[in-house]
Tab-separated table of C-alpha atoms in Angstrom:
chain	number	residue	atom	x	y	z
A	11	MET	CA	57.638	89.054	-33.423
A	12	LYS	CA	59.428	90.622	-30.460
A	13	ASN	CA	56.232	92.342	-29.331
A	14	ILE	CA	54.251	89.127	-29.639
A	15	ASN	CA	56.830	87.292	-27.538
A	16	LYS	CA	56.735	90.049	-24.943
A	17	HIS	CA	52.966	89.763	-24.619
A	18	ALA	CA	53.189	85.967	-24.425
A	19	LEU	CA	55.839	86.219	-21.730
A	20	LEU	CA	53.774	88.731	-19.752
A	21	PHE	CA	50.680	86.524	-19.947
A	22	SER	CA	52.699	83.480	-18.850
A	23	SER	CA	54.162	85.426	-15.918
A	24	ILE	CA	50.733	86.595	-14.774
A	25	LEU	CA	49.366	83.064	-15.059
A	26	LEU	CA	52.238	81.606	-13.043
A	27	ILE	CA	51.759	84.239	-10.338
A	28	ALA	CA	48.052	83.382	-10.144
A	29	LEU	CA	48.707	79.646	-9.962
A	30	ASN	CA	51.419	80.016	-7.348
A	31	ALA	CA	49.318	82.297	-5.151
A	32	GLN	CA	48.032	79.436	-3.046
A	33	ALA	CA	45.413	80.359	-0.513
A	34	GLU	CA	46.969	80.529	2.933
A	35	LEU	CA	43.950	79.291	4.807
A	36	SER	CA	43.859	78.427	8.449
A	37	PRO	CA	43.739	74.681	9.144
A	38	GLU	CA	40.093	75.093	10.106
A	39	ASP	CA	39.143	76.964	6.923
A	40	GLY	CA	41.141	74.701	4.645
A	41	ALA	CA	39.432	71.639	6.078
A	42	ARG	CA	35.929	73.050	5.580
A	43	ILE	CA	33.741	70.595	3.685
A	44	VAL	CA	31.619	71.680	0.738
A	45	HIS	CA	28.558	69.984	-0.708
A	46	PRO	CA	27.239	69.403	-4.247
A	47	PRO	CA	23.887	71.194	-4.640
A	48	TYR	CA	21.833	68.872	-6.830
A	49	ARG	CA	18.330	67.479	-6.353
A	50	ILE	CA	17.020	64.204	-7.784
A	51	LYS	CA	13.371	63.991	-8.784
A	52	PRO	CA	11.927	60.984	-6.931
A	53	ASN	CA	10.104	58.042	-8.507
A	54	THR	CA	11.544	58.381	-11.996
A	55	PRO	CA	12.333	55.311	-14.151
A	56	SER	CA	15.955	54.195	-14.164
A	57	PHE	CA	15.665	52.305	-17.461
A	58	ALA	CA	14.921	55.279	-19.746
A	59	PRO	CA	15.484	59.055	-19.745
A	60	SER	CA	12.445	61.057	-18.609
A	61	GLY	CA	13.833	64.537	-17.924
A	62	TYR	CA	14.575	67.320	-20.364
A	63	SER	CA	16.903	66.242	-23.162
A	64	PRO	CA	19.928	68.122	-24.534
A	65	GLN	CA	17.929	69.022	-27.632
A	66	GLN	CA	15.128	70.498	-25.509
A	67	MET	CA	17.515	72.577	-23.435
A	68	GLN	CA	19.379	73.769	-26.511
A	69	LYS	CA	16.133	74.870	-28.124
A	70	ALA	CA	14.702	76.452	-24.962
A	71	TYR	CA	17.705	78.714	-24.388
A	72	GLY	CA	18.395	79.523	-28.039
A	73	LEU	CA	21.420	77.306	-28.667
A	74	ALA	CA	19.849	75.230	-31.426
A	75	GLY	CA	20.619	77.874	-34.053
A	76	ILE	CA	24.263	78.407	-33.009
A	77	THR	CA	26.570	76.403	-35.256
A	78	ASN	CA	29.718	76.849	-33.152
A	79	GLN	CA	29.607	74.354	-30.285
A	80	GLY	CA	32.725	75.152	-28.271
A	81	ALA	CA	35.472	73.924	-30.595
A	82	GLY	CA	38.960	74.694	-29.306
A	83	GLN	CA	37.872	75.178	-25.688
A	84	ILE	CA	38.491	73.025	-22.607
A	85	ILE	CA	35.797	72.904	-19.928
A	86	GLY	CA	37.297	72.002	-16.581
A	87	ILE	CA	34.897	70.091	-14.325
A	88	VAL	CA	36.166	70.188	-10.738
A	89	ASP	CA	34.525	67.811	-8.276
A	90	ALA	CA	35.471	65.729	-5.257
A	91	TYR	CA	36.134	61.982	-5.053
A	92	ASP	CA	35.926	59.524	-7.946
A	93	ASN	CA	33.246	58.268	-10.279
A	94	PRO	CA	34.888	55.184	-11.837
A	95	ASN	CA	32.097	54.751	-14.414
A	96	ILE	CA	31.985	58.290	-15.754
A	97	GLU	CA	33.500	57.699	-19.188
A	98	SER	CA	31.296	54.724	-19.992
A	99	ASP	CA	28.215	56.524	-18.630
A	100	LEU	CA	29.038	59.554	-20.778
A	101	GLY	CA	29.164	57.188	-23.731
A	102	VAL	CA	25.632	55.926	-23.047
A	103	PHE	CA	24.373	59.482	-22.519
A	104	SER	CA	25.945	60.683	-25.778
A	105	SER	CA	24.690	57.786	-27.902
A	106	THR	CA	21.173	58.043	-26.433
A	107	PHE	CA	20.878	61.696	-27.423
A	108	ASN	CA	22.850	61.493	-30.681
A	109	LEU	CA	25.692	63.631	-29.356
A	110	PRO	CA	29.260	63.270	-30.657
A	111	ALA	CA	31.286	60.629	-28.828
A	112	CYS	CA	33.490	62.101	-26.103
A	113	THR	CA	36.177	59.643	-25.070
A	114	THR	CA	39.767	59.466	-23.915
A	115	ALA	CA	40.624	57.737	-27.176
A	116	ASN	CA	39.335	60.558	-29.411
A	117	GLY	CA	40.837	63.258	-27.189
A	118	CYS	CA	37.524	64.794	-26.123
A	119	PHE	CA	37.525	63.491	-22.528
A	120	LYS	CA	40.281	63.404	-19.941
A	121	LYS	CA	40.204	62.560	-16.231
A	122	ILE	CA	42.947	63.676	-13.847
A	123	TYR	CA	43.413	62.913	-10.163
A	124	ALA	CA	44.398	66.237	-8.609
A	125	ALA	CA	46.528	64.690	-5.852
A	126	GLY	CA	48.197	62.229	-8.217
A	127	THR	CA	46.403	59.123	-6.972
A	128	GLN	CA	42.860	57.898	-7.525
A	129	PRO	CA	40.495	59.282	-4.848
A	130	ALA	CA	38.060	57.084	-3.022
A	131	GLY	CA	34.742	56.624	-4.756
A	132	ASP	CA	31.678	58.430	-3.441
A	133	PRO	CA	28.214	57.697	-4.892
A	134	GLY	CA	26.828	61.135	-3.995
A	135	TRP	CA	29.652	62.996	-5.666
A	136	GLY	CA	29.526	60.389	-8.424
A	137	THR	CA	26.070	61.642	-9.377
A	138	GLU	CA	27.373	65.218	-9.343
A	139	ILE	CA	30.224	64.224	-11.645
A	140	ALA	CA	27.811	62.524	-14.058
A	141	LEU	CA	25.548	65.601	-14.121
A	142	ASP	CA	28.424	68.015	-14.694
A	143	VAL	CA	30.297	66.045	-17.345
A	144	GLU	CA	27.239	64.960	-19.335
A	145	TRP	CA	25.597	68.364	-19.421
A	146	ALA	CA	28.728	70.347	-20.190
A	147	HIS	CA	29.100	68.017	-23.187
A	148	ALA	CA	25.393	68.307	-24.048
A	149	ILE	CA	25.529	72.102	-24.386
A	150	ALA	CA	29.015	72.439	-25.946
A	151	PRO	CA	29.599	69.077	-27.666
A	152	GLN	CA	32.690	70.246	-29.583
A	153	ALA	CA	34.527	71.407	-26.459
A	154	LYS	CA	36.890	69.081	-24.640
A	155	ILE	CA	35.926	67.920	-21.166
A	156	LEU	CA	38.621	67.864	-18.482
A	157	LEU	CA	37.417	66.219	-15.275
A	158	VAL	CA	39.676	66.916	-12.292
A	159	GLU	CA	38.804	64.881	-9.208
A	160	ALA	CA	39.875	66.281	-5.844
A	161	ALA	CA	41.048	63.900	-3.122
A	162	ASP	CA	38.142	64.920	-0.872
A	163	ALA	CA	35.516	67.648	-0.428
A	164	SER	CA	37.641	70.118	1.555
A	165	PHE	CA	38.473	73.585	0.277
A	166	ASN	CA	42.187	72.729	0.302
A	167	SER	CA	41.693	69.737	-1.975
A	168	LEU	CA	39.291	71.518	-4.314
A	169	ILE	CA	41.601	74.524	-4.661
A	170	GLN	CA	44.356	72.089	-5.599
A	171	ALA	CA	42.046	70.565	-8.221
A	172	ILE	CA	41.180	73.998	-9.646
A	173	ASN	CA	44.858	74.811	-10.095
A	174	VAL	CA	45.443	71.451	-11.773
A	175	ALA	CA	42.579	72.187	-14.183
A	176	ILE	CA	44.125	75.553	-15.087
A	177	GLN	CA	47.585	74.043	-15.500
A	178	ASN	CA	46.086	71.530	-17.929
A	179	GLY	CA	44.564	74.186	-20.149
A	180	ALA	CA	41.007	74.701	-18.903
A	181	THR	CA	39.545	77.897	-20.365
A	182	VAL	CA	36.332	77.603	-18.348
A	183	VAL	CA	36.003	75.931	-14.935
A	184	SER	CA	32.683	74.693	-13.532
A	185	MET	CA	32.284	74.305	-9.764
A	186	SER	CA	28.991	72.662	-8.818
A	187	TRP	CA	29.606	72.836	-5.085
A	188	GLY	CA	29.840	75.268	-2.207
A	189	GLY	CA	29.758	75.828	1.513
A	190	SER	CA	28.750	78.500	3.986
A	191	GLU	CA	30.582	81.791	3.742
A	192	PHE	CA	33.384	82.422	6.251
A	193	SER	CA	35.715	85.275	7.143
A	194	GLY	CA	38.774	83.696	5.512
A	195	GLN	CA	37.204	83.179	2.090
A	196	ASN	CA	38.733	86.360	0.630
A	197	GLN	CA	42.092	84.571	0.734
A	198	ILE	CA	40.739	82.053	-1.804
A	199	ASP	CA	39.471	84.716	-4.242
A	200	PRO	CA	42.802	85.072	-6.146
A	201	THR	CA	42.396	81.422	-7.194
A	202	PHE	CA	39.600	82.585	-9.516
A	203	ASN	CA	41.368	85.669	-10.845
A	204	VAL	CA	43.259	84.004	-13.702
A	205	PRO	CA	43.709	85.708	-17.096
A	206	GLY	CA	41.815	83.920	-19.837
A	207	VAL	CA	39.897	81.579	-17.510
A	208	THR	CA	36.231	81.983	-16.548
A	209	PHE	CA	34.712	80.319	-13.475
A	210	THR	CA	31.088	79.352	-12.840
A	211	ALA	CA	29.615	78.118	-9.540
A	212	SER	CA	26.271	77.001	-8.162
A	213	SER	CA	24.517	79.471	-5.847
A	214	GLY	CA	23.027	76.707	-3.664
A	215	ASP	CA	19.846	74.661	-3.335
A	216	TRP	CA	18.658	75.671	0.138
A	217	GLY	CA	16.742	78.844	-0.661
A	218	THR	CA	17.746	82.286	0.510
A	219	GLY	CA	21.350	82.480	1.667
A	220	VAL	CA	24.795	82.868	0.129
A	221	ILE	CA	27.447	80.182	-0.313
A	222	TYR	CA	31.074	80.271	-1.397
A	223	PRO	CA	32.686	80.191	-3.972
A	224	SER	CA	29.650	81.553	-5.849
A	225	SER	CA	29.977	84.799	-3.879
A	226	SER	CA	33.528	85.447	-5.083
A	227	PRO	CA	33.594	88.539	-7.339
A	228	TYR	CA	35.685	86.550	-9.841
A	229	VAL	CA	33.057	83.810	-10.231
A	230	ILE	CA	29.820	83.770	-12.245
A	231	ALA	CA	27.217	82.670	-9.700
A	232	VAL	CA	24.371	80.620	-11.187
A	233	GLY	CA	20.963	80.632	-9.499
A	234	GLY	CA	17.931	78.478	-10.260
A	235	THR	CA	14.586	78.639	-12.050
A	236	THR	CA	11.620	76.473	-12.965
A	237	LEU	CA	11.574	76.186	-16.764
A	238	ASN	CA	8.354	75.418	-18.618
A	239	LEU	CA	8.342	74.418	-22.292
A	240	ASP	CA	5.480	74.130	-24.775
A	241	SER	CA	4.707	70.915	-26.634
A	242	SER	CA	7.294	71.787	-29.304
A	243	GLY	CA	10.053	72.383	-26.774
A	244	ASN	CA	10.002	76.167	-27.036
A	245	TRP	CA	10.622	78.378	-24.004
A	246	LEU	CA	7.192	79.107	-22.547
A	247	SER	CA	7.770	80.613	-19.104
A	248	GLU	CA	10.248	80.690	-16.246
A	249	THR	CA	9.861	81.448	-12.555
A	250	ALA	CA	12.261	81.608	-9.639
A	251	TRP	CA	12.889	78.173	-8.137
A	252	THR	CA	12.194	77.937	-4.416
A	253	GLY	CA	15.585	76.326	-3.762
A	254	SER	CA	17.712	78.915	-5.575
A	255	GLY	CA	20.467	80.291	-3.337
A	256	GLY	CA	20.888	84.037	-3.276
A	257	GLY	CA	21.243	87.186	-1.232
A	258	VAL	CA	23.966	89.597	-0.196
A	259	SER	CA	27.421	88.363	0.770
A	260	ALA	CA	28.614	88.880	4.316
A	261	TYR	CA	32.296	89.122	3.324
A	262	GLU	CA	32.664	90.139	-0.341
A	263	THR	CA	32.385	93.830	-1.173
A	264	VAL	CA	30.390	94.771	-4.245
A	265	PRO	CA	32.415	94.475	-7.471
A	266	SER	CA	32.420	97.459	-9.803
A	267	TYR	CA	30.305	95.626	-12.375
A	268	GLN	CA	27.426	95.451	-9.861
A	269	SER	CA	27.476	99.151	-9.050
A	270	GLY	CA	24.050	100.670	-9.390
A	271	LEU	CA	22.079	97.572	-8.429
A	272	PRO	CA	19.186	98.114	-6.058
A	273	ILE	CA	20.479	96.890	-2.695
A	274	PRO	CA	18.361	98.379	0.105
A	275	ASN	CA	19.567	98.168	3.699
A	276	ASN	CA	23.114	97.362	2.538
A	277	PRO	CA	25.259	100.034	4.229
A	278	ASN	CA	28.468	98.031	3.766
A	279	ASN	CA	27.980	97.801	-0.008
A	280	MET	CA	28.390	94.017	-0.363
A	281	ARG	CA	28.195	91.711	-3.392
A	282	GLY	CA	24.871	90.397	-4.612
A	283	VAL	CA	24.355	86.732	-5.562
A	284	PRO	CA	23.557	85.188	-8.039
A	285	ASP	CA	24.675	86.801	-11.300
A	286	VAL	CA	22.544	84.726	-13.682
A	287	SER	CA	20.215	81.746	-13.519
A	288	TYR	CA	19.243	78.522	-15.278
A	289	ASN	CA	16.723	75.719	-15.025
A	290	ALA	CA	17.195	74.006	-11.630
A	291	ASP	CA	13.847	72.719	-10.383
A	292	PRO	CA	14.059	68.904	-10.198
A	293	ASN	CA	10.435	68.789	-11.365
A	294	THR	CA	11.640	70.293	-14.643
A	295	GLY	CA	15.047	68.656	-14.393
A	296	VAL	CA	17.380	67.144	-16.963
A	297	SER	CA	18.099	63.518	-17.806
A	298	VAL	CA	21.330	62.108	-16.345
A	299	TYR	CA	22.791	58.634	-16.728
A	300	ASP	CA	24.754	57.397	-13.702
A	301	THR	CA	25.433	53.732	-12.988
A	302	TYR	CA	27.761	54.395	-10.062
A	303	GLY	CA	25.741	56.707	-7.846
A	304	GLN	CA	22.163	55.876	-8.835
A	305	GLY	CA	22.039	52.828	-11.065
A	306	GLY	CA	20.782	54.262	-14.343
A	307	TRP	CA	18.679	57.133	-15.623
A	308	MET	CA	17.359	59.844	-13.327
A	309	VAL	CA	15.959	63.371	-13.483
A	310	VAL	CA	18.234	65.871	-11.774
A	311	GLY	CA	17.861	69.529	-10.899
A	312	GLY	CA	19.549	71.975	-8.559
A	313	THR	CA	21.864	74.861	-9.283
A	314	SER	CA	24.473	72.159	-9.882
A	315	ALA	CA	22.772	71.648	-13.239
A	316	GLY	CA	23.161	75.317	-14.160
A	317	ALA	CA	26.875	75.785	-13.427
A	318	PRO	CA	28.212	73.304	-16.044
A	319	GLN	CA	25.680	74.449	-18.641
A	320	TRP	CA	26.622	78.104	-18.175
A	321	ALA	CA	30.270	77.006	-18.373
A	322	ALA	CA	29.454	75.371	-21.716
A	323	ILE	CA	27.769	78.559	-22.942
A	324	ILE	CA	30.888	80.527	-21.986
A	325	ALA	CA	32.992	77.973	-23.884
A	326	ILE	CA	30.874	78.629	-26.967
A	327	VAL	CA	31.304	82.393	-26.499
A	328	LYS	CA	35.077	81.970	-26.307
A	329	SER	CA	35.145	79.634	-29.269
A	330	VAL	CA	33.202	82.101	-31.412
A	331	SER	CA	35.454	84.995	-30.441
A	332	GLN	CA	38.771	83.093	-30.506
A	333	HIS	CA	39.968	85.406	-27.727
A	334	SER	CA	40.541	84.706	-24.035
A	335	LEU	CA	37.813	87.184	-23.024
A	336	THR	CA	39.003	87.879	-19.492
A	337	GLY	CA	36.397	89.726	-17.423
A	338	LEU	CA	33.227	88.087	-18.734
A	339	ASN	CA	31.686	88.526	-15.274
A	340	ALA	CA	31.651	92.273	-15.868
A	341	SER	CA	30.468	91.916	-19.477
A	342	LEU	CA	27.331	90.107	-18.335
A	343	TYR	CA	26.350	93.347	-16.602
A	344	THR	CA	27.848	96.054	-18.810
A	345	LEU	CA	26.383	94.602	-21.999
A	346	GLY	CA	23.214	93.729	-20.136
A	347	LYS	CA	22.696	97.391	-19.324
A	348	GLN	CA	22.449	98.084	-23.053
A	349	HIS	CA	20.834	94.889	-24.328
A	350	TYR	CA	19.008	93.455	-21.348
A	351	SER	CA	15.870	92.035	-22.958
A	352	GLN	CA	17.940	90.692	-25.852
A	353	MET	CA	20.380	88.779	-23.615
A	354	TYR	CA	18.192	87.524	-20.769
A	355	HIS	CA	14.827	86.118	-19.861
A	356	ASP	CA	13.812	88.444	-17.024
A	357	ILE	CA	12.439	86.257	-14.214
A	358	THR	CA	9.810	88.333	-12.433
A	359	SER	CA	7.850	85.860	-10.295
A	360	GLY	CA	8.607	83.317	-7.599
A	361	THR	CA	10.443	83.337	-4.273
A	362	ASN	CA	13.147	81.387	-2.429
A	363	GLY	CA	12.074	82.264	1.106
A	364	SER	CA	10.016	84.595	3.262
A	365	CYS	CA	12.360	87.561	3.668
A	366	GLY	CA	10.539	89.977	1.389
A	367	TYR	CA	12.545	91.903	-1.208
A	368	TYR	CA	15.676	89.735	-1.138
A	369	CYS	CA	13.662	86.519	-1.492
A	370	THR	CA	11.451	87.640	-4.368
A	371	ALA	CA	12.040	87.761	-8.112
A	372	GLN	CA	11.840	91.323	-9.420
A	373	VAL	CA	11.827	93.174	-12.716
A	374	GLY	CA	15.493	93.369	-13.744
A	375	TYR	CA	18.197	92.110	-11.382
A	376	ASP	CA	17.111	90.293	-8.211
A	377	TYR	CA	18.719	88.203	-5.465
A	378	VAL	CA	17.028	84.953	-6.465
A	379	THR	CA	17.691	84.731	-10.216
A	380	GLY	CA	20.264	87.482	-10.833
A	381	LEU	CA	20.042	89.060	-14.279
A	382	GLY	CA	17.949	86.137	-15.524
A	383	SER	CA	18.414	83.084	-17.739
A	384	PRO	CA	20.233	83.231	-21.086
A	385	VAL	CA	18.835	84.071	-24.504
A	386	THR	CA	21.931	82.653	-26.154
A	387	THR	CA	20.873	83.578	-29.689
A	388	ASN	CA	21.799	87.149	-28.732
A	389	LEU	CA	23.969	86.626	-25.656
A	390	VAL	CA	26.663	84.628	-27.490
A	391	PRO	CA	27.311	87.145	-30.300
A	392	LEU	CA	27.138	90.105	-27.912
A	393	LEU	CA	29.557	88.612	-25.363
A	394	SER	CA	31.912	87.357	-28.052
A	395	GLY	CA	32.008	90.694	-29.861
A	396	THR	CA	30.776	89.180	-33.122
A	397	SER	CA	27.542	91.203	-33.118
A	398	GLY	CA	27.235	94.761	-34.327
A	399	GLY	CA	25.189	95.308	-31.191
A	400	GLY	CA	23.347	98.549	-31.462
A	401	GLY	CA	22.356	100.901	-28.749
A	402	GLY	CA	19.675	98.865	-27.080
A	403	GLY	CA	16.683	101.134	-27.032
A	404	GLY	CA	13.486	101.390	-25.108
A	405	GLY	CA	12.954	98.595	-22.612
A	406	ASN	CA	16.361	96.977	-23.127
A	407	ARG	CA	18.235	98.452	-20.198
A	408	ILE	CA	18.410	96.660	-16.848
A	409	PRO	CA	15.733	98.258	-14.671
A	410	MET	CA	17.621	99.662	-11.665
């Protein structure tokens, strides 16, 4: 018992140090405004869902056969401003798609104001909140959803909201927002280096280029694809989405887990973005119900759609393993080197710009779609340590 208490005390001390290590940003950097990278498909009916459904996405990425759905985990959704209708809209979304109810009353849903008082409402961010909350629940319906609303869209306010999410037990934190990189961003990185907590972030919707916080080495950066399904809802093909953010960071040095990646003309050895990818094209977007920002049903894409869904996948991984699984960023690569074709759909076509190599999907890792999109049937047991694994074999290793 003494040893167990020692380990618990050590973990608590590390966590407190991480939470108290507030980023000492300059007034200019702290006030920087970030944006939610989502795209709405135009001319879609508001009275009925017309995008991909939760069941289609679960089947496409291999989640339909996974019985564990995130039980025991808390997905922290961090966004700016307030969506006053989110709980009722989540109720409509859940009942429409036969998902379990997720409410304050049953303990599944909780909303917290990071600054202690209700933020002003913002219809644009309201749509982002609806997308994030509904689709985190769609992919991991047994996980709890903790929505933390920042007072505004500045880095200072969003960092505060992230810390509040961690203090309230979030085991995974989704950040569907970002802004241009800047020289002071390294001071924010410790915010995402918290034992037992995994962070996901959108890589951006403006094509080639890197945004923060997706470029932090402690964050899983999620790029975008165009996902095509057959008439039965099975994964048919996937290409790089033209809007997917990606490239080489100007300020973050390459983390050890990315060593060995093909980065030509990179003498300073900087981090590559994204790490992974997910359906993001609004033309193949998902159904979202939002009565505050948009007035009903819509079809939404963008890398904002991928960050909460990857967060939900990570919640399932953690639920299966029943361990904190610190360092999953690295595991995506280290296990991928042995089991690449088992864990990922390799996206090998499509571009997000006209800059040649860095803007073009490649065999293996690339700077548009990262390692690829998830094959969760294999990715979940491999990441959670519940699979016997095996050595990989011909064609499974990441082509370097």
